[in-house]
Short mmCIF file of C-alpha atoms in Angstrom, two decimals:
data_model
loop_
_atom_site.label_atom_id
_atom_site.label_comp_id
_atom_site.label_asym_id
_atom_site.label_seq_id
_atom_site.Cartn_x
_atom_site.Cartn_y
_atom_site.Cartn_z
CA LYS K 454 -30.35 -50.87 -14.00
CA GLN K 455 -29.85 -54.12 -15.60
CA GLU K 456 -28.11 -56.82 -13.58
CA VAL K 457 -27.02 -60.27 -14.67
CA THR K 458 -26.38 -63.12 -12.37
CA GLN K 459 -25.12 -66.51 -13.06
CA ILE K 460 -25.63 -69.64 -11.00
CA PRO K 461 -23.41 -71.75 -10.08
CA ALA K 462 -20.03 -69.65 -10.10
CA ALA K 463 -18.22 -73.02 -10.68
CA LEU K 464 -19.23 -76.56 -11.66
CA SER K 465 -17.22 -79.66 -11.76
CA VAL K 466 -18.89 -82.79 -13.43
CA PRO K 467 -17.79 -86.19 -14.74
CA GLU K 468 -17.85 -86.71 -18.42
CA GLY K 469 -21.22 -87.79 -19.86
CA GLU K 470 -23.42 -85.90 -17.49
CA ASN K 471 -26.10 -83.61 -18.70
CA LEU K 472 -25.82 -80.25 -17.05
CA VAL K 473 -27.77 -76.93 -16.82
CA LEU K 474 -26.24 -73.52 -16.37
CA ASN K 475 -28.48 -70.54 -15.18
CA CYS K 476 -28.59 -66.99 -15.86
CA SER K 477 -31.11 -64.33 -14.61
CA PHE K 478 -31.49 -60.61 -15.37
CA THR K 479 -33.56 -58.03 -13.49
CA ASP K 480 -35.01 -55.90 -16.38
CA SER K 481 -37.01 -57.74 -19.04
CA ALA K 482 -36.79 -54.91 -21.65
CA ILE K 483 -34.11 -56.82 -23.75
CA TYR K 484 -33.62 -57.28 -27.40
CA ASN K 485 -31.78 -60.64 -27.01
CA LEU K 486 -29.78 -62.84 -24.81
CA GLN K 487 -26.55 -64.46 -25.78
CA TRP K 488 -24.47 -67.29 -24.40
CA PHE K 489 -20.72 -67.13 -24.88
CA ARG K 490 -17.90 -69.72 -24.16
CA GLN K 491 -14.53 -68.24 -23.12
CA ASP K 492 -11.35 -70.58 -22.68
CA PRO K 493 -8.66 -69.26 -20.32
CA GLY K 494 -6.85 -66.21 -21.56
CA LYS K 495 -8.84 -66.21 -24.74
CA GLY K 496 -11.66 -64.24 -26.49
CA LEU K 497 -15.25 -64.89 -26.56
CA THR K 498 -17.17 -67.41 -28.82
CA SER K 499 -20.75 -66.88 -29.25
CA LEU K 500 -22.72 -70.11 -28.61
CA LEU K 501 -26.34 -69.34 -29.02
CA LEU K 502 -28.36 -66.05 -29.43
CA ILE K 503 -32.09 -66.00 -28.41
CA GLN K 504 -34.22 -63.11 -29.65
CA SER K 505 -36.58 -61.51 -27.06
CA SER K 506 -39.31 -62.98 -29.00
CA GLN K 507 -38.04 -66.58 -28.95
CA ARG K 508 -38.40 -69.25 -26.23
CA GLU K 509 -35.35 -71.40 -27.17
CA GLN K 510 -32.45 -72.14 -29.47
CA THR K 511 -30.50 -75.24 -30.11
CA SER K 512 -27.14 -76.04 -31.63
CA GLY K 513 -25.73 -79.51 -31.36
CA ARG K 514 -25.49 -80.72 -27.74
CA LEU K 515 -26.45 -77.10 -26.44
CA ASN K 516 -29.89 -75.93 -25.81
CA ALA K 517 -30.72 -72.29 -24.48
CA SER K 518 -34.13 -71.24 -23.29
CA LEU K 519 -35.41 -67.77 -22.40
CA ASP K 520 -38.35 -66.72 -19.95
CA LYS K 521 -38.21 -63.15 -20.51
CA SER K 522 -41.12 -62.32 -18.10
CA SER K 523 -39.49 -64.19 -15.15
CA GLY K 524 -35.88 -62.82 -16.25
CA ARG K 525 -34.41 -66.31 -16.66
CA SER K 526 -32.47 -68.30 -19.14
CA THR K 527 -30.75 -71.66 -19.04
CA LEU K 528 -28.11 -73.28 -20.96
CA TYR K 529 -28.41 -77.06 -21.17
CA ILE K 530 -25.46 -79.05 -22.28
CA ALA K 531 -26.04 -82.71 -23.03
CA ALA K 532 -23.56 -85.60 -22.65
CA SER K 533 -20.91 -83.32 -21.43
CA GLN K 534 -17.16 -83.84 -22.75
CA PRO K 535 -13.82 -82.73 -21.31
CA GLY K 536 -13.55 -80.23 -24.25
CA ASP K 537 -16.48 -78.61 -22.91
CA SER K 538 -14.38 -77.21 -19.99
CA ALA K 539 -14.50 -73.53 -20.00
CA THR K 540 -16.12 -70.35 -18.60
CA TYR K 541 -19.64 -69.95 -19.82
CA LEU K 542 -21.03 -66.20 -19.90
CA CYS K 543 -24.35 -64.93 -20.48
CA ALA K 544 -25.25 -61.29 -21.66
CA VAL K 545 -28.26 -59.41 -22.40
CA LEU K 546 -28.51 -56.70 -24.95
CA ASN K 547 -30.71 -53.88 -23.52
CA ALA K 548 -33.43 -52.26 -25.45
CA GLY K 549 -32.96 -48.84 -26.40
CA ASN K 550 -30.37 -46.64 -28.24
CA ASN K 551 -27.44 -47.66 -26.01
CA ARG K 552 -27.23 -51.26 -27.32
CA LYS K 553 -24.63 -52.55 -24.93
CA LEU K 554 -24.22 -56.05 -23.67
CA ILE K 555 -24.63 -56.55 -19.96
CA TRP K 556 -22.82 -59.54 -18.66
CA GLY K 557 -22.85 -62.01 -15.82
CA LEU K 558 -19.80 -63.16 -14.18
CA GLY K 559 -19.72 -66.44 -15.87
CA THR K 560 -19.98 -70.19 -14.75
CA SER K 561 -16.63 -71.96 -14.73
CA LEU K 562 -17.15 -75.47 -15.87
CA ALA K 563 -14.89 -78.42 -15.60
CA VAL K 564 -15.63 -81.72 -17.16
CA ASN K 565 -13.67 -84.57 -15.84
CA PRO K 566 -12.69 -87.63 -18.03
CA ASP Z 400 -15.05 -64.62 -44.44
CA ALA Z 401 -12.62 -63.44 -41.83
CA GLY Z 402 -13.91 -62.82 -38.42
CA VAL Z 403 -13.39 -59.92 -36.11
CA THR Z 404 -9.55 -59.14 -35.79
CA GLN Z 405 -7.66 -57.28 -33.43
CA SER Z 406 -4.19 -55.97 -32.95
CA PRO Z 407 -1.92 -56.27 -31.33
CA THR Z 408 -2.63 -59.57 -29.37
CA HIS Z 409 -0.48 -58.71 -26.36
CA LEU Z 410 0.80 -55.60 -25.20
CA ILE Z 411 3.17 -54.32 -22.25
CA LYS Z 412 3.29 -50.86 -21.36
CA THR Z 413 4.29 -48.79 -18.26
CA ARG Z 414 2.30 -46.35 -16.07
CA GLY Z 415 1.60 -43.08 -17.74
CA GLN Z 416 2.12 -44.13 -21.25
CA HIS Z 417 -0.43 -44.04 -24.11
CA VAL Z 418 -1.82 -47.28 -26.08
CA THR Z 419 -3.86 -47.64 -29.15
CA LEU Z 420 -5.67 -50.95 -29.94
CA ARG Z 421 -7.23 -51.59 -33.24
CA CYS Z 422 -10.09 -53.61 -34.42
CA SER Z 423 -11.46 -54.80 -37.91
CA PRO Z 424 -14.98 -55.72 -37.90
CA ILE Z 425 -16.60 -58.57 -40.03
CA SER Z 426 -17.34 -57.42 -43.64
CA GLY Z 427 -20.69 -55.65 -43.81
CA HIS Z 428 -20.82 -54.91 -40.06
CA LYS Z 429 -21.23 -51.36 -39.38
CA SER Z 430 -21.40 -51.34 -35.56
CA VAL Z 431 -18.29 -51.88 -33.30
CA SER Z 432 -18.16 -52.06 -29.50
CA TRP Z 433 -15.35 -52.15 -27.11
CA TYR Z 434 -15.17 -54.25 -23.84
CA GLN Z 435 -12.75 -54.24 -20.98
CA GLN Z 436 -12.41 -57.66 -19.01
CA VAL Z 437 -10.53 -57.68 -15.97
CA LEU Z 438 -9.48 -61.13 -14.92
CA GLY Z 439 -11.96 -63.18 -13.19
CA GLN Z 440 -14.80 -60.57 -14.19
CA GLY Z 441 -17.51 -60.18 -16.94
CA PRO Z 442 -16.81 -57.82 -19.69
CA GLN Z 443 -17.65 -54.21 -19.15
CA PHE Z 444 -18.87 -51.96 -22.02
CA ILE Z 445 -16.61 -49.06 -23.03
CA PHE Z 446 -17.87 -47.66 -26.29
CA GLN Z 447 -20.18 -48.38 -29.05
CA TYR Z 448 -19.77 -46.94 -32.55
CA TYR Z 449 -22.17 -47.17 -35.46
CA GLU Z 450 -21.65 -45.48 -38.92
CA LYS Z 451 -18.68 -43.69 -37.46
CA GLU Z 452 -20.65 -41.91 -34.75
CA GLU Z 453 -20.39 -42.72 -30.95
CA ARG Z 454 -23.82 -44.35 -29.84
CA GLY Z 455 -22.91 -45.29 -26.55
CA ARG Z 456 -20.43 -44.93 -23.59
CA GLY Z 457 -19.91 -46.94 -20.46
CA ASN Z 458 -18.45 -45.68 -17.04
CA PHE Z 459 -14.96 -45.06 -17.99
CA PRO Z 460 -12.79 -41.99 -17.50
CA ASP Z 461 -11.99 -39.60 -20.04
CA ARG Z 462 -8.56 -41.14 -20.72
CA PHE Z 463 -10.42 -43.56 -22.85
CA SER Z 464 -11.37 -42.65 -26.17
CA ALA Z 465 -12.30 -44.19 -29.59
CA ARG Z 466 -13.10 -43.66 -33.15
CA GLN Z 467 -14.37 -45.48 -36.12
CA PHE Z 468 -13.08 -44.94 -39.63
CA PRO Z 469 -14.86 -44.80 -42.86
CA ASN Z 470 -13.99 -48.48 -43.47
CA TYR Z 471 -15.80 -49.34 -40.11
CA SER Z 472 -12.54 -50.27 -38.34
CA SER Z 473 -12.00 -48.79 -35.11
CA GLU Z 474 -9.28 -47.57 -32.58
CA LEU Z 475 -9.49 -47.60 -28.87
CA ASN Z 476 -7.08 -45.14 -27.10
CA VAL Z 477 -6.11 -45.15 -23.58
CA ASN Z 478 -4.07 -42.27 -22.18
CA ALA Z 479 -1.97 -42.05 -18.91
CA LEU Z 480 -2.19 -45.72 -18.18
CA LEU Z 481 -2.79 -46.99 -14.76
CA LEU Z 482 -1.94 -50.35 -13.37
CA GLY Z 483 -5.72 -50.90 -13.14
CA ASP Z 484 -6.01 -50.71 -16.85
CA SER Z 485 -4.35 -54.11 -17.20
CA ALA Z 486 -7.17 -56.31 -18.86
CA LEU Z 487 -8.24 -58.06 -21.82
CA TYR Z 488 -9.75 -55.61 -24.27
CA LEU Z 489 -12.42 -57.17 -26.48
CA CYS Z 490 -13.83 -55.70 -29.68
CA ALA Z 491 -17.22 -56.89 -31.13
CA SER Z 492 -18.74 -56.15 -34.31
CA SER Z 493 -22.50 -56.62 -35.30
CA PHE Z 494 -24.95 -56.33 -38.14
CA VAL Z 495 -27.79 -54.11 -36.89
CA ARG Z 496 -31.12 -54.78 -38.62
CA GLY Z 497 -33.98 -53.64 -36.52
CA ARG Z 498 -34.02 -55.68 -33.38
CA TYR Z 499 -31.70 -58.04 -34.76
CA ASN Z 500 -28.34 -57.31 -33.10
CA GLU Z 501 -25.78 -60.33 -32.76
CA GLN Z 502 -22.39 -59.48 -31.44
CA PHE Z 503 -19.24 -61.28 -32.77
CA PHE Z 504 -16.05 -60.76 -30.67
CA GLY Z 505 -12.47 -60.72 -31.62
CA PRO Z 506 -9.58 -62.67 -29.78
CA GLY Z 507 -9.00 -59.57 -27.75
CA THR Z 508 -5.81 -57.72 -26.89
CA ARG Z 509 -4.15 -58.50 -23.60
CA LEU Z 510 -2.80 -55.25 -21.97
CA THR Z 511 -0.56 -55.41 -19.21
CA VAL Z 512 0.54 -51.98 -17.42
CA LEU Z 513 3.60 -52.34 -15.38
#
Protein backbone atom coordinates (compact mmCIF):
# COMPACT_ATOMS: atom_id res chain seq x y z
CA LYS A 1 0.00 0.00 0.00
CA GLN A 2 1.43 3.36 -1.07
CA GLU A 3 2.17 5.79 1.74
CA VAL A 4 3.43 9.35 1.30
CA THR A 5 5.22 11.23 4.06
CA GLN A 6 6.20 14.88 4.11
CA ILE A 7 8.85 16.38 6.36
CA PRO A 8 8.81 18.81 8.06
CA ALA A 9 5.15 19.28 8.96
CA ALA A 10 5.72 22.99 9.47
CA LEU A 11 8.50 25.41 8.63
CA SER A 12 9.05 29.08 9.43
CA VAL A 13 11.84 30.98 7.70
CA PRO A 14 12.88 34.61 7.20
CA GLU A 15 12.36 36.17 3.80
CA GLY A 16 15.13 35.50 1.31
CA GLU A 17 16.13 32.07 2.58
CA ASN A 18 16.48 29.08 0.31
CA LEU A 19 14.56 26.08 1.61
CA VAL A 20 13.90 22.42 0.92
CA LEU A 21 10.72 20.47 1.47
CA ASN A 22 10.87 16.69 1.54
CA CYS A 23 8.49 14.01 0.33
CA SER A 24 8.97 10.26 0.55
CA PHE A 25 6.88 7.39 -0.78
CA THR A 26 6.96 3.66 -0.09
CA ASP A 27 6.12 2.12 -3.49
CA SER A 28 8.26 3.11 -6.46
CA ALA A 29 5.64 1.92 -9.00
CA ILE A 30 4.42 5.42 -9.84
CA TYR A 31 3.59 7.26 -13.04
CA ASN A 32 4.43 10.69 -11.71
CA LEU A 33 4.77 12.90 -8.68
CA GLN A 34 3.14 16.31 -8.37
CA TRP A 35 3.80 19.17 -5.99
CA PHE A 36 0.85 21.38 -5.14
CA ARG A 37 0.34 24.59 -3.23
CA GLN A 38 -2.74 25.21 -1.11
CA ASP A 39 -3.63 28.55 0.46
CA PRO A 40 -5.84 28.50 3.57
CA GLY A 41 -9.39 27.45 2.74
CA LYS A 42 -8.61 27.28 -0.97
CA GLY A 43 -8.20 24.66 -3.65
CA LEU A 44 -4.97 23.18 -5.01
CA THR A 45 -2.58 24.79 -7.47
CA SER A 46 -0.28 22.45 -9.35
CA LEU A 47 3.32 23.66 -9.12
CA LEU A 48 5.40 20.97 -10.78
CA LEU A 49 4.88 17.49 -12.19
CA ILE A 50 7.75 15.04 -12.55
CA GLN A 51 7.19 11.98 -14.71
CA SER A 52 8.62 8.72 -13.35
CA SER A 53 11.30 8.78 -16.06
CA GLN A 54 12.47 12.28 -15.14
CA ARG A 55 14.91 13.43 -12.45
CA GLU A 56 13.83 17.04 -11.98
CA GLN A 57 11.62 19.88 -13.11
CA THR A 58 12.06 23.61 -12.72
CA SER A 59 9.64 26.52 -12.76
CA GLY A 60 10.93 29.93 -11.81
CA ARG A 61 12.25 29.82 -8.25
CA LEU A 62 10.99 26.25 -7.78
CA ASN A 63 12.94 23.09 -8.50
CA ALA A 64 11.64 19.61 -7.80
CA SER A 65 13.72 16.46 -7.94
CA LEU A 66 12.71 12.83 -8.01
CA ASP A 67 14.68 9.74 -7.00
CA LYS A 68 12.21 6.98 -7.72
CA SER A 69 14.46 4.13 -6.59
CA SER A 70 14.83 5.59 -3.11
CA GLY A 71 11.25 6.88 -2.98
CA ARG A 72 12.15 10.51 -2.44
CA SER A 73 11.37 13.91 -3.87
CA THR A 74 12.43 17.37 -2.79
CA LEU A 75 10.96 20.77 -3.58
CA TYR A 76 13.56 23.52 -3.50
CA ILE A 77 12.36 27.11 -3.16
CA ALA A 78 14.96 29.76 -3.85
CA ALA A 79 14.93 33.24 -2.34
CA SER A 80 11.69 32.70 -0.44
CA GLN A 81 9.11 35.50 -0.27
CA PRO A 82 6.18 36.14 2.10
CA GLY A 83 3.84 35.30 -0.79
CA ASP A 84 5.23 31.76 -0.73
CA SER A 85 3.50 31.17 2.61
CA ALA A 86 1.09 28.29 2.10
CA THR A 87 0.79 24.55 2.58
CA TYR A 88 2.77 22.48 0.10
CA LEU A 89 1.49 19.00 -0.72
CA CYS A 90 3.10 16.25 -2.70
CA ALA A 91 1.13 13.47 -4.33
CA VAL A 92 2.11 10.39 -6.31
CA LEU A 93 0.06 8.85 -9.08
CA ASN A 94 0.16 5.09 -8.69
CA ALA A 95 0.80 2.94 -11.73
CA GLY A 96 -2.04 0.66 -12.74
CA ASN A 97 -5.65 1.05 -13.71
CA ASN A 98 -6.77 2.84 -10.57
CA ARG A 99 -4.91 6.07 -11.22
CA LYS A 100 -5.56 7.87 -8.02
CA LEU A 101 -3.29 10.37 -6.36
CA ILE A 102 -1.89 9.37 -2.97
CA TRP A 103 -1.16 12.40 -0.82
CA GLY A 104 1.11 13.46 1.95
CA LEU A 105 -0.21 15.60 4.80
CA GLY A 106 1.68 18.64 3.60
CA THR A 107 4.26 21.08 4.89
CA SER A 108 2.91 24.36 6.24
CA LEU A 109 5.36 27.10 5.24
CA ALA A 110 5.51 30.57 6.75
CA VAL A 111 7.92 33.09 5.23
CA ASN A 112 8.38 36.05 7.55
CA PRO A 113 9.15 39.54 6.23
CA ASP B 1 -9.31 28.46 -21.51
CA ALA B 2 -11.35 28.07 -18.36
CA GLY B 3 -9.91 25.82 -15.70
CA VAL B 4 -11.81 23.23 -13.73
CA THR B 5 -14.98 24.73 -12.31
CA GLN B 6 -17.00 23.50 -9.36
CA SER B 7 -20.36 24.49 -7.94
CA PRO B 8 -21.47 25.51 -5.46
CA THR B 9 -18.46 27.05 -3.71
CA HIS B 10 -20.00 26.72 -0.26
CA LEU B 11 -22.86 24.64 1.07
CA ILE B 12 -24.45 24.18 4.47
CA LYS B 13 -26.61 21.14 5.11
CA THR B 14 -28.03 19.33 8.13
CA ARG B 15 -27.53 15.71 9.10
CA GLY B 16 -29.55 13.25 7.05
CA GLN B 17 -29.89 15.52 4.04
CA HIS B 18 -28.63 14.82 0.55
CA VAL B 19 -26.16 16.92 -1.45
CA THR B 20 -25.08 17.12 -5.11
CA LEU B 21 -21.78 18.70 -6.07
CA ARG B 22 -20.92 19.54 -9.66
CA CYS B 23 -17.71 19.73 -11.64
CA SER B 24 -16.85 20.80 -15.17
CA PRO B 25 -13.46 19.65 -16.44
CA ILE B 26 -11.03 21.52 -18.63
CA SER B 27 -12.09 21.35 -22.27
CA GLY B 28 -10.66 18.22 -23.85
CA HIS B 29 -10.17 16.37 -20.57
CA LYS B 30 -12.10 13.13 -20.35
CA SER B 31 -11.10 12.05 -16.85
CA VAL B 32 -12.58 13.47 -13.66
CA SER B 33 -11.60 12.50 -10.13
CA TRP B 34 -13.16 13.46 -6.80
CA TYR B 35 -11.29 13.93 -3.52
CA GLN B 36 -12.37 14.74 0.02
CA GLN B 37 -10.12 16.92 2.16
CA VAL B 38 -10.87 17.16 5.85
CA LEU B 39 -9.33 20.14 7.63
CA GLY B 40 -5.66 19.58 8.36
CA GLN B 41 -5.41 16.42 6.25
CA GLY B 42 -4.32 15.57 2.75
CA PRO B 43 -7.02 14.85 0.16
CA GLN B 44 -8.53 11.36 0.07
CA PHE B 45 -9.54 9.75 -3.22
CA ILE B 46 -13.26 9.10 -3.67
CA PHE B 47 -13.90 8.31 -7.35
CA GLN B 48 -12.38 8.46 -10.80
CA TYR B 49 -14.40 8.53 -14.00
CA TYR B 50 -13.00 8.21 -17.49
CA GLU B 51 -15.09 8.26 -20.64
CA LYS B 52 -18.24 8.13 -18.47
CA GLU B 53 -17.22 4.91 -16.73
CA GLU B 54 -16.12 4.49 -13.13
CA ARG B 55 -12.43 3.57 -13.16
CA GLY B 56 -11.66 3.77 -9.48
CA ARG B 57 -13.31 4.01 -6.09
CA GLY B 58 -11.77 4.87 -2.74
CA ASN B 59 -12.71 3.64 0.72
CA PHE B 60 -15.94 5.56 1.09
CA PRO B 61 -19.39 4.20 2.05
CA ASP B 62 -22.14 3.59 -0.47
CA ARG B 63 -23.72 6.89 0.57
CA PHE B 64 -21.22 8.41 -1.85
CA SER B 65 -21.95 8.04 -5.55
CA ALA B 66 -20.96 9.85 -8.71
CA ARG B 67 -21.54 9.91 -12.42
CA GLN B 68 -20.05 11.48 -15.52
CA PHE B 69 -22.11 12.93 -18.32
CA PRO B 70 -21.56 12.82 -22.11
CA ASN B 71 -19.97 16.28 -21.96
CA TYR B 72 -17.53 14.87 -19.33
CA SER B 73 -18.88 17.00 -16.51
CA SER B 74 -19.49 15.11 -13.29
CA GLU B 75 -21.67 15.05 -10.20
CA LEU B 76 -20.83 13.75 -6.75
CA ASN B 77 -23.81 12.77 -4.63
CA VAL B 78 -23.77 12.16 -0.90
CA ASN B 79 -26.84 10.76 0.86
CA ALA B 80 -27.74 10.71 4.55
CA LEU B 81 -25.14 13.32 5.44
CA LEU B 82 -23.13 12.90 8.63
CA LEU B 83 -21.24 15.52 10.59
CA GLY B 84 -18.02 13.82 9.48
CA ASP B 85 -18.81 14.56 5.84
CA SER B 86 -17.94 18.20 6.47
CA ALA B 87 -14.92 18.83 4.24
CA LEU B 88 -13.57 20.48 1.13
CA TYR B 89 -14.57 18.42 -1.90
CA LEU B 90 -12.13 18.73 -4.75
CA CYS B 91 -12.59 17.81 -8.37
CA ALA B 92 -9.66 17.18 -10.69
CA SER B 93 -9.63 16.75 -14.42
CA SER B 94 -6.87 15.26 -16.51
CA PHE B 95 -5.97 14.53 -20.09
CA VAL B 96 -4.81 10.95 -20.09
CA ARG B 97 -2.32 10.00 -22.78
CA GLY B 98 -0.36 6.85 -22.10
CA ARG B 99 1.66 7.41 -18.94
CA TYR B 100 1.05 11.16 -19.06
CA ASN B 101 -1.63 12.10 -16.55
CA GLU B 102 -1.39 15.51 -14.89
CA GLN B 103 -4.32 16.41 -12.69
CA PHE B 104 -5.70 19.94 -12.50
CA PHE B 105 -7.90 20.89 -9.59
CA GLY B 106 -10.90 23.13 -9.23
CA PRO B 107 -11.38 25.54 -6.32
CA GLY B 108 -13.40 23.00 -4.37
CA THR B 109 -16.79 22.99 -2.67
CA ARG B 110 -16.76 23.61 1.07
CA LEU B 111 -19.48 21.45 2.63
CA THR B 112 -20.54 22.05 6.21
CA VAL B 113 -22.91 19.57 7.84
CA LEU B 114 -24.66 20.81 10.99
